[in-house]
Structures are given as structure tokens and as C-alpha cells.
Amino acid sequence: MRETLTHMAEQPDNPPRHGPNGTATTSDPDAELGAGWISAATALSPGAWVILALAVLSTALILILPGRQEATIEMWTFTRAHALMYEPEIERWNEEHAEAGADAHILILNAPALQQRMLAGFLADTPVADLIEAERKIAGQAFAGPLDQVGFVDLTDWLRDEGLLDDINPPSFGPWTSRGRIFGLPHDVHPVMLCYRADIVEAAGIDVSLIETWSDFERIMAPLMEDRDGDGEADHRLLALQEGYGDQIELLTLQAGGRYFDEQGVPSINSPEIARVLAQITMWCTGPNPIAAHAPDFQAAGNQVKKRGEVVAWFAPDWMCYLIRSEIPELHGKLKLMPLPAWDPGGRRTSVWGGTMLGISRSSPDREQALALAQRLYLSEELAETLYRTGDIITPIRSHWDNPMYDEPDPFYSGQRKGRMYIDLAPEVPSRTNSPYFSIAVLRVQDASIQLAEWARGASEPPGRAALEERAMVLLNDAQAAVMRHLNRNVFLAPEQEDAE
Amino acid sequence: MKHRHAIMMTCIYVTLGVGAVITFLPFLWMFTSSFRTNAGFFDTYFLPVDADENIAWSQLTFTHYHKLLFELGFGRAILNSIFLSSVTSVIATLFAAMAGYALARFQFRGRGFALFVVLAMLIVPAPLLLAPTYQLMYDLGLIDTYHALILPAAAPAFGVFLFRQATLSSVPSQLLEAARIDGCGEFRIFFTMALPLLRPMIGAFLLITFLWSWNNFIGPQVMLQDVDRFPLAVAVGNLKGLYYQDYGLQMAGTLISILPVMLLFLMLQRDFISGLTAGAVKG
């Protein structure tokens, strides 16, 4: 091509002629123009033409196809399972309110995207949904400012007036409460039990009804740790647990009576309860014959460890029942649930893991409609049934707990009436607090736990409980100081500021 | 000698064959996984087997594809991806070629500074520009529109510099001077003389920008609000749950998202390679 053009430009028998302004022109302008544009067309290879054609066609389609009309109520959620559950109800809502022009719509966003958009909407007035379904760590981010400027509508008074403060299981409000005000409708309770391989445990002649405390658990289950197959390793580990798994550390902390923040949002990390939990986790995970096994939840590797029976028991909030059912169907009829062993005799036999809320944006143009739809989605018995039947999750609405569905035996869990078992534990669920710095606190405590375990592994003799608790307290003091540093930068939440007021 | 050559070629082909198989295996896994349900998903590597160790055909399902295309709106996401990628690549290539050509062949005040700015932009990581771009689009009222993705990508610094270099090496000044003497206008010179000479670079850059735009996840994730405007990258990202994962659905979504661009690459690979190697043999 280059040679052709160069040749064209240097053609001796195509002499230039001068136009009226003295510039050189070609002998046949029209023909030259056509030839020029043909040569321009050759600038594109067949593949480039394909992309150009795609651009033209797709532009035409985008212009022709109608876009979705702006919804009158927009809802964001972070999980497809919830969206699928709500969609039929939202369709019914739209039909019932068709005359008023209702067009509610649900949008699924992955969790980090939802968090970023929510915060951008709350802090910088970018477009934000009317209803936001947020997981605990996401929702906590919204509580960073003054109470009257939290992006969610304060529902406390409305909940009280409607009698919902009594009808909803009180601990379920904790994660959505900041400085005494409630900013979301709770979706769940999420009590935690211990799921165990009943086939293995019962074959060993172990009676789990004798287990009341974690000490009992270790002692009574100990025969399973024997090396009967002679491979030099314990045949089974007793508990799926990692010293660096923040969620597990937190649920054990809550069960032991500790928590990361008090009601006023001040960190309470360096507490004897958390030191005790970290020391116990270290003892379970380290030493010559640890009872804990690495069987990560939500991962194929962990599922395989559970399926092969290399680990006998794991923490099971209600939602975990569905995950196990769908991801390890081979365990059908081989599992049972039992309340968590307590830290002390007579102590709490459950904990809590996870949680979701539905909040109404303060910027919503029609808060009343948004609230009405929120009630429909979160308070109806019909959706409570769907929630349990499709996700094994029990509703926090106590008046729905009489539903006979919860008493149905579940063949997957060896015929246990697991719904009722979880409901029986629901009132015992520890109350939680939330903070914009919750995720930081989880990471700091997690770091402390890892450091403690490393310290124990590096010791010449396995350290005793007292030494571990002492060391844990040193590490937790550092963690507390680190979280306080973050908190003190926030003029609205720093304890000093509040004192000054 | 011939024998030695045959051995060497055999070694080369065996090595390449092994590499090809290793490269192909994840795609095969993804393909087979897209027809599987979560039940026993990780029990076998590729296809489910029954108790007799035979392939359990009954456990394979098309539901993931049906769900993606007819329930989850992946058809619209495919259209959005094609639209955004093709339009962005055409516009970016045109403007980059124009700017590169101007920087290479025109003398004008501020040319050195413009070139400096282009070069400086090359060292700024793209994620760093996300927040100011969002602010700019927000101020312009373009959030949640396709423009918010197309406009910032309309004249990429990398493309401008690439076309400048290509113009310097492929478009002789004498040719342009001759055209001007013949009375040719600047636009006509560019379109009818310079562009044909830049053909290898055009093909390569079209494909580069198309792929970049196709794979762009963070841009649409930040700029777009309406699910009807989401491209495939975001739609696939939304298939991931916080706790529960539908692996088969995710694999089907991923396969749908890479298939069109894979086909396009197969069609355009000659352009791509010739564009990338165009400068390699020039003195």
C-alpha cells in the first residue's frame, strides 16, 4: 500500500495542474476523490470491518430497544438468593399498586459494590436506592457520622409504635443499632449450633447429650482422635477451626460474653473474655495433637474435609444448613445438630454468625411507600416460610415461630426438627453491637489470635492457659489501641468528643 | 542432520502440545462445569460419575444457560458489552490515530508540551483516575449513562503515543508534502493516505481497545447504576454470592462472557500480530 501511494504521488504522467488559487490539483477531481476514499476504506482489515459493523449494529439495537423506566422504588441487595425470594412479592406489589404507578425494582450488586454505592450515596448524594439490604459489615459503615445524618431512616420510634420491638427477637436489632437508635429491619436471627457427623460419632458409641461445656466436648469426643488406622495421624479432628478466621473468633467471643464494642461504640477488645477465647483457640489449634482442623467454610477444600470425615464437627448457623445441604449432598442423613457446648456449666449454648437488614434511605423521595414495601418483604409470614424452606433461615418475627413448618423433621439432618431447635436457641442469642470500625476490630483481633498461636508454636514447651491468656491480653491491648486510633480520628464518635459535649 | 532436525521438531511440538493442553484444561473444566449443579461439584474434575464410575449424563443440565439468558438478562448484558467495546474501540482508534498523526507530522505551538502530557499520562495508573473521572462524570450529569464509559476512553494516551510512533515510521513526510502540493486537504490526506499506511496498527489497536473495554469491570461497576446497562463483566461479577456460590452458574456466565471475544480474537489475530510486529522489522 505504501509503495502504491508513493507511486501515485510520484506519477510522472499524471502532471498536476494549477487551480484558481495556484494550488496543484489533479486532472479529474471526482475520480481522484473516489479513488482516495476507496484507499481509505482499505485502511481497515476485514477484522476491523467486523468491529465497525458490530458498533453500528449494536448502536442501532441500543437505540431501538427500550430501556427500563425509572423505578418508583428501587431496592438493592447483595445476594441473588434473596432477590429470587423477593421478586414474586415485588411483582405482586407492583400489580396491587399499578393505579398509583408503582414500579418497584430489585437490583443485585455484589457486596463491595453495594457498600461503595451506598456510602457514595449517603456521603456525596450520588443516586442511591430507596431500600438497601445490607450485611452486617456493610451496614456498620453507614454509622460513621452524627446520628441525625446517618443515611438510613431512624426506625426506632416506628418500631416501638408498631409493637415490633417486642415482636422481633431483641438480639436481632443489635447490628443495626447505633448509639441507641435502630436503622434497619432485621432479616434473621442466625443462632449457631454445632453440626456433627452423627454417623462417625454414634459409631464410636459417643453420647453427645453428655456434652455441656467445651471441656466436655474435648473429653467425650477424644476417642475419635485416636490413630486406629496407624498412619501416625489422628483419625479425625474434632472441630473445624482456624486461629486466623475472624468470624469464628467473634462467634466464640460473643458466646463467652465478650464483644468488640460497647453500646456507645467504644472498643472493648482488651477484655478477659476475649483473652480467654484466644487462649482456648490457641490450645485447640496448636500443640502436639490439636483438636482443630483446617476446613474452610464456603470452599471446596473445606467441603471435602467435611465429607471425608476428617473433621467431625463445625459451627452451623441456620444459613449454614442450606450451604451444607446444597454443596455436600453426600452427607444426607449423616449429620446432626446440637447446641454449642458452653464455656462454663450453665452457660450460653449458642452464639450468632452473620446478619442482614433492610434499611430505608433518607434520600428516598417516598419513604412511606418504601417502608410499606419493606414491611411486606420482611414481616410477612409467607416470606418467612419461603426464607426457611429455601434457605433454612428462621425469621426474627416471634409471632411466626408457631408455624408448624419449623417442627417438620429434616431428613438431611437425620430427621431432627432443626427449625424448632434453632428457634429454641434464638432468645439466647447474644446481643451484638456495630460500629464503622467493626471490620478493623475483626482484623485486629484476628491478627492477635494468629500472633498468639505463632508464639505458642515457637515456645519450647506448650504454654499453659494462664500464660496464653496473659500473652493474649498484651496483644489485645495493642489491638484495642489500634482501633482507638481510628476511632479518635472521627469527631462524631471519638469518646473524648462526647465527653467534651 | 535430517534425523537431528526431526528430533528437535518433535521436542518442540511435544513441548508446545503439553503447553497447549495445560492452557486448554481450565477452559475444558469451565465448559463441563457450566453444565453441572452444585451437588457433588467437586467430587470429580470434569464430568459427574455415577456409582459404577460411568459418566452420569443425567446430572448434567442446561438450566444455567437458560437461567442466564432468559431469567437474569444476560442477553442485554451481551449487547451492552458489544456496544461499549465496539463503539469505544472505534472512537478510541480514530481519535488516537488523529492525535498521533498530528503529533508526528504537524509543527504547532505546544506540540512538545502536548507530547509531554501524553507521555506523563502513560505513567499514571488507571485506577488512580477512577475517582476524578467519577467526579467529572457526576458533574457533567453522565453517571449511569454509556457516555460515562465511552468518553473517558475516547483518546487513550497509550494509543496516541502508539500512533505517533507508527506515523513516524510508516507515513513519509514527502508523501504528505506531495499531496499538499496536489491540493489535497488535511482531512483527506489523513483519511486517504495516512490511515491506509497505518492499517496494521489500526487492526491491532482496535482489538486491544476492544479487549480492554470488554474486560473492563471496575469502570462500569462504578459508573453505571441500572442493571439494564451492565456489561457482561459486571453481570458475571454479580453472580458471585457473599456466602453461597452457584459454581455451575458462574462458569456458564464466564463462558458466555469469553466466547464472543474469543471468536473475535480468532478472526483478528492476524491483524493483532501484524500490528504488534509492524515496527519490529523496520530499520
PDB file of C-alpha atoms in Angstrom, chain A residues 160-251:
ATOM      1  CA  ARG A 160     -41.952   0.951  69.013  1.00  0.00           C
ATOM      2  CA  ASP A 161     -45.292   2.297  67.816  1.00  0.00           C
ATOM      3  CA  GLU A 162     -45.947  -0.790  65.723  1.00  0.00           C
ATOM      4  CA  GLY A 163     -45.075  -3.106  68.606  1.00  0.00           C
ATOM      5  CA  LEU A 164     -42.274  -4.615  66.591  1.00  0.00           C
ATOM      6  CA  LEU A 165     -39.665  -4.027  69.278  1.00  0.00           C
ATOM      7  CA  ASP A 166     -41.419  -6.782  71.192  1.00  0.00           C
ATOM      8  CA  ASP A 167     -42.394  -8.974  68.268  1.00  0.00           C
ATOM      9  CA  ILE A 168     -38.905  -9.159  66.789  1.00  0.00           C
ATOM     10  CA  ASN A 169     -36.275 -11.157  68.644  1.00  0.00           C
ATOM     11  CA  PRO A 170     -34.404  -8.379  70.530  1.00  0.00           C
ATOM     12  CA  PRO A 171     -30.811  -9.530  69.777  1.00  0.00           C
ATOM     13  CA  SER A 172     -31.581  -9.225  66.067  1.00  0.00           C
ATOM     14  CA  PHE A 173     -31.679  -5.421  66.372  1.00  0.00           C
ATOM     15  CA  GLY A 174     -28.132  -5.172  67.722  1.00  0.00           C
ATOM     16  CA  PRO A 175     -26.134  -4.925  64.492  1.00  0.00           C
ATOM     17  CA  TRP A 176     -28.456  -2.237  63.113  1.00  0.00           C
ATOM     18  CA  THR A 177     -28.350  -0.099  66.225  1.00  0.00           C
ATOM     19  CA  SER A 178     -26.034   2.844  66.667  1.00  0.00           C
ATOM     20  CA  ARG A 179     -25.964   4.919  69.838  1.00  0.00           C
ATOM     21  CA  GLY A 180     -29.333   3.518  70.851  1.00  0.00           C
ATOM     22  CA  ARG A 181     -31.159   4.166  67.571  1.00  0.00           C
ATOM     23  CA  ILE A 182     -32.261   1.411  65.176  1.00  0.00           C
ATOM     24  CA  PHE A 183     -31.719   1.928  61.464  1.00  0.00           C
ATOM     25  CA  GLY A 184     -32.871  -1.316  59.898  1.00  0.00           C
ATOM     26  CA  LEU A 185     -35.411  -4.098  59.921  1.00  0.00           C
ATOM     27  CA  PRO A 186     -33.690  -7.340  60.889  1.00  0.00           C
ATOM     28  CA  HIS A 187     -33.861 -10.169  58.412  1.00  0.00           C
ATOM     29  CA  ASP A 188     -32.763 -13.038  60.628  1.00  0.00           C
ATOM     30  CA  VAL A 189     -31.554 -14.375  63.981  1.00  0.00           C
ATOM     31  CA  HIS A 190     -28.802 -16.752  62.898  1.00  0.00           C
ATOM     32  CA  PRO A 191     -28.341 -18.798  66.066  1.00  0.00           C
ATOM     33  CA  VAL A 192     -25.321 -21.080  65.928  1.00  0.00           C
ATOM     34  CA  MET A 193     -25.269 -24.774  66.711  1.00  0.00           C
ATOM     35  CA  LEU A 194     -22.652 -27.432  66.275  1.00  0.00           C
ATOM     36  CA  CYS A 195     -23.164 -29.639  63.236  1.00  0.00           C
ATOM     37  CA  TYR A 196     -21.510 -33.034  63.645  1.00  0.00           C
ATOM     38  CA  ARG A 197     -21.021 -36.250  61.738  1.00  0.00           C
ATOM     39  CA  ALA A 198     -23.573 -38.363  63.573  1.00  0.00           C
ATOM     40  CA  ASP A 199     -22.579 -41.481  61.623  1.00  0.00           C
ATOM     41  CA  ILE A 200     -18.999 -41.265  62.905  1.00  0.00           C
ATOM     42  CA  VAL A 201     -19.807 -40.096  66.419  1.00  0.00           C
ATOM     43  CA  GLU A 202     -22.539 -42.664  67.029  1.00  0.00           C
ATOM     44  CA  ALA A 203     -20.486 -45.478  65.519  1.00  0.00           C
ATOM     45  CA  ALA A 204     -17.870 -44.700  68.194  1.00  0.00           C
ATOM     46  CA  GLY A 205     -20.561 -45.051  70.862  1.00  0.00           C
ATOM     47  CA  ILE A 206     -20.365 -41.424  71.916  1.00  0.00           C
ATOM     48  CA  ASP A 207     -23.424 -39.848  73.538  1.00  0.00           C
ATOM     49  CA  VAL A 208     -23.382 -36.127  72.737  1.00  0.00           C
ATOM     50  CA  SER A 209     -26.177 -35.423  75.221  1.00  0.00           C
ATOM     51  CA  LEU A 210     -23.497 -35.702  77.906  1.00  0.00           C
ATOM     52  CA  ILE A 211     -21.667 -32.714  76.447  1.00  0.00           C
ATOM     53  CA  GLU A 212     -22.430 -29.469  78.229  1.00  0.00           C
ATOM     54  CA  THR A 213     -19.206 -27.485  78.032  1.00  0.00           C
ATOM     55  CA  TRP A 214     -16.277 -27.225  75.649  1.00  0.00           C
ATOM     56  CA  SER A 215     -14.220 -29.193  78.157  1.00  0.00           C
ATOM     57  CA  ASP A 216     -16.819 -31.963  77.964  1.00  0.00           C
ATOM     58  CA  PHE A 217     -16.676 -31.780  74.198  1.00  0.00           C
ATOM     59  CA  GLU A 218     -12.913 -32.338  74.173  1.00  0.00           C
ATOM     60  CA  ARG A 219     -13.064 -35.114  76.748  1.00  0.00           C
ATOM     61  CA  ILE A 220     -16.050 -37.054  75.454  1.00  0.00           C
ATOM     62  CA  MET A 221     -15.098 -36.785  71.792  1.00  0.00           C
ATOM     63  CA  ALA A 222     -11.426 -37.629  72.464  1.00  0.00           C
ATOM     64  CA  PRO A 223     -11.731 -41.304  71.387  1.00  0.00           C
ATOM     65  CA  LEU A 224     -12.302 -40.096  67.827  1.00  0.00           C
ATOM     66  CA  MET A 225      -8.818 -38.601  67.834  1.00  0.00           C
ATOM     67  CA  GLU A 226      -7.156 -41.977  68.231  1.00  0.00           C
ATOM     68  CA  ASP A 227      -4.976 -43.267  65.442  1.00  0.00           C
ATOM     69  CA  ARG A 228      -6.717 -46.536  64.708  1.00  0.00           C
ATOM     70  CA  ASP A 229      -5.657 -46.751  61.094  1.00  0.00           C
ATOM     71  CA  GLY A 230      -1.993 -46.476  62.133  1.00  0.00           C
ATOM     72  CA  ASP A 231      -0.990 -43.690  59.755  1.00  0.00           C
ATOM     73  CA  GLY A 232       0.566 -41.641  62.541  1.00  0.00           C
ATOM     74  CA  GLU A 233      -2.218 -39.066  62.478  1.00  0.00           C
ATOM     75  CA  ALA A 234      -5.420 -38.728  64.460  1.00  0.00           C
ATOM     76  CA  ASP A 235      -8.241 -40.447  62.554  1.00  0.00           C
ATOM     77  CA  HIS A 236     -10.464 -37.393  62.977  1.00  0.00           C
ATOM     78  CA  ARG A 237     -10.112 -33.858  64.220  1.00  0.00           C
ATOM     79  CA  LEU A 238     -12.915 -32.698  66.428  1.00  0.00           C
ATOM     80  CA  LEU A 239     -13.640 -29.158  65.286  1.00  0.00           C
ATOM     81  CA  ALA A 240     -13.301 -27.129  62.081  1.00  0.00           C
ATOM     82  CA  LEU A 241     -11.491 -24.073  63.365  1.00  0.00           C
ATOM     83  CA  GLN A 242      -8.676 -21.736  62.369  1.00  0.00           C
ATOM     84  CA  GLU A 243      -6.912 -19.335  64.652  1.00  0.00           C
ATOM     85  CA  GLY A 244      -7.000 -16.710  61.898  1.00  0.00           C
ATOM     86  CA  TYR A 245     -10.685 -16.887  60.990  1.00  0.00           C
ATOM     87  CA  GLY A 246     -12.279 -13.676  62.251  1.00  0.00           C
ATOM     88  CA  ASP A 247     -15.893 -14.852  62.048  1.00  0.00           C
ATOM     89  CA  GLN A 248     -15.213 -17.911  64.198  1.00  0.00           C
ATOM     90  CA  ILE A 249     -13.263 -15.892  66.757  1.00  0.00           C
ATOM     91  CA  GLU A 250     -16.125 -13.429  67.004  1.00  0.00           C
ATOM     92  CA  LEU A 251     -18.831 -16.045  67.439  1.00  0.00           C
TER      93      LEU A 251
END
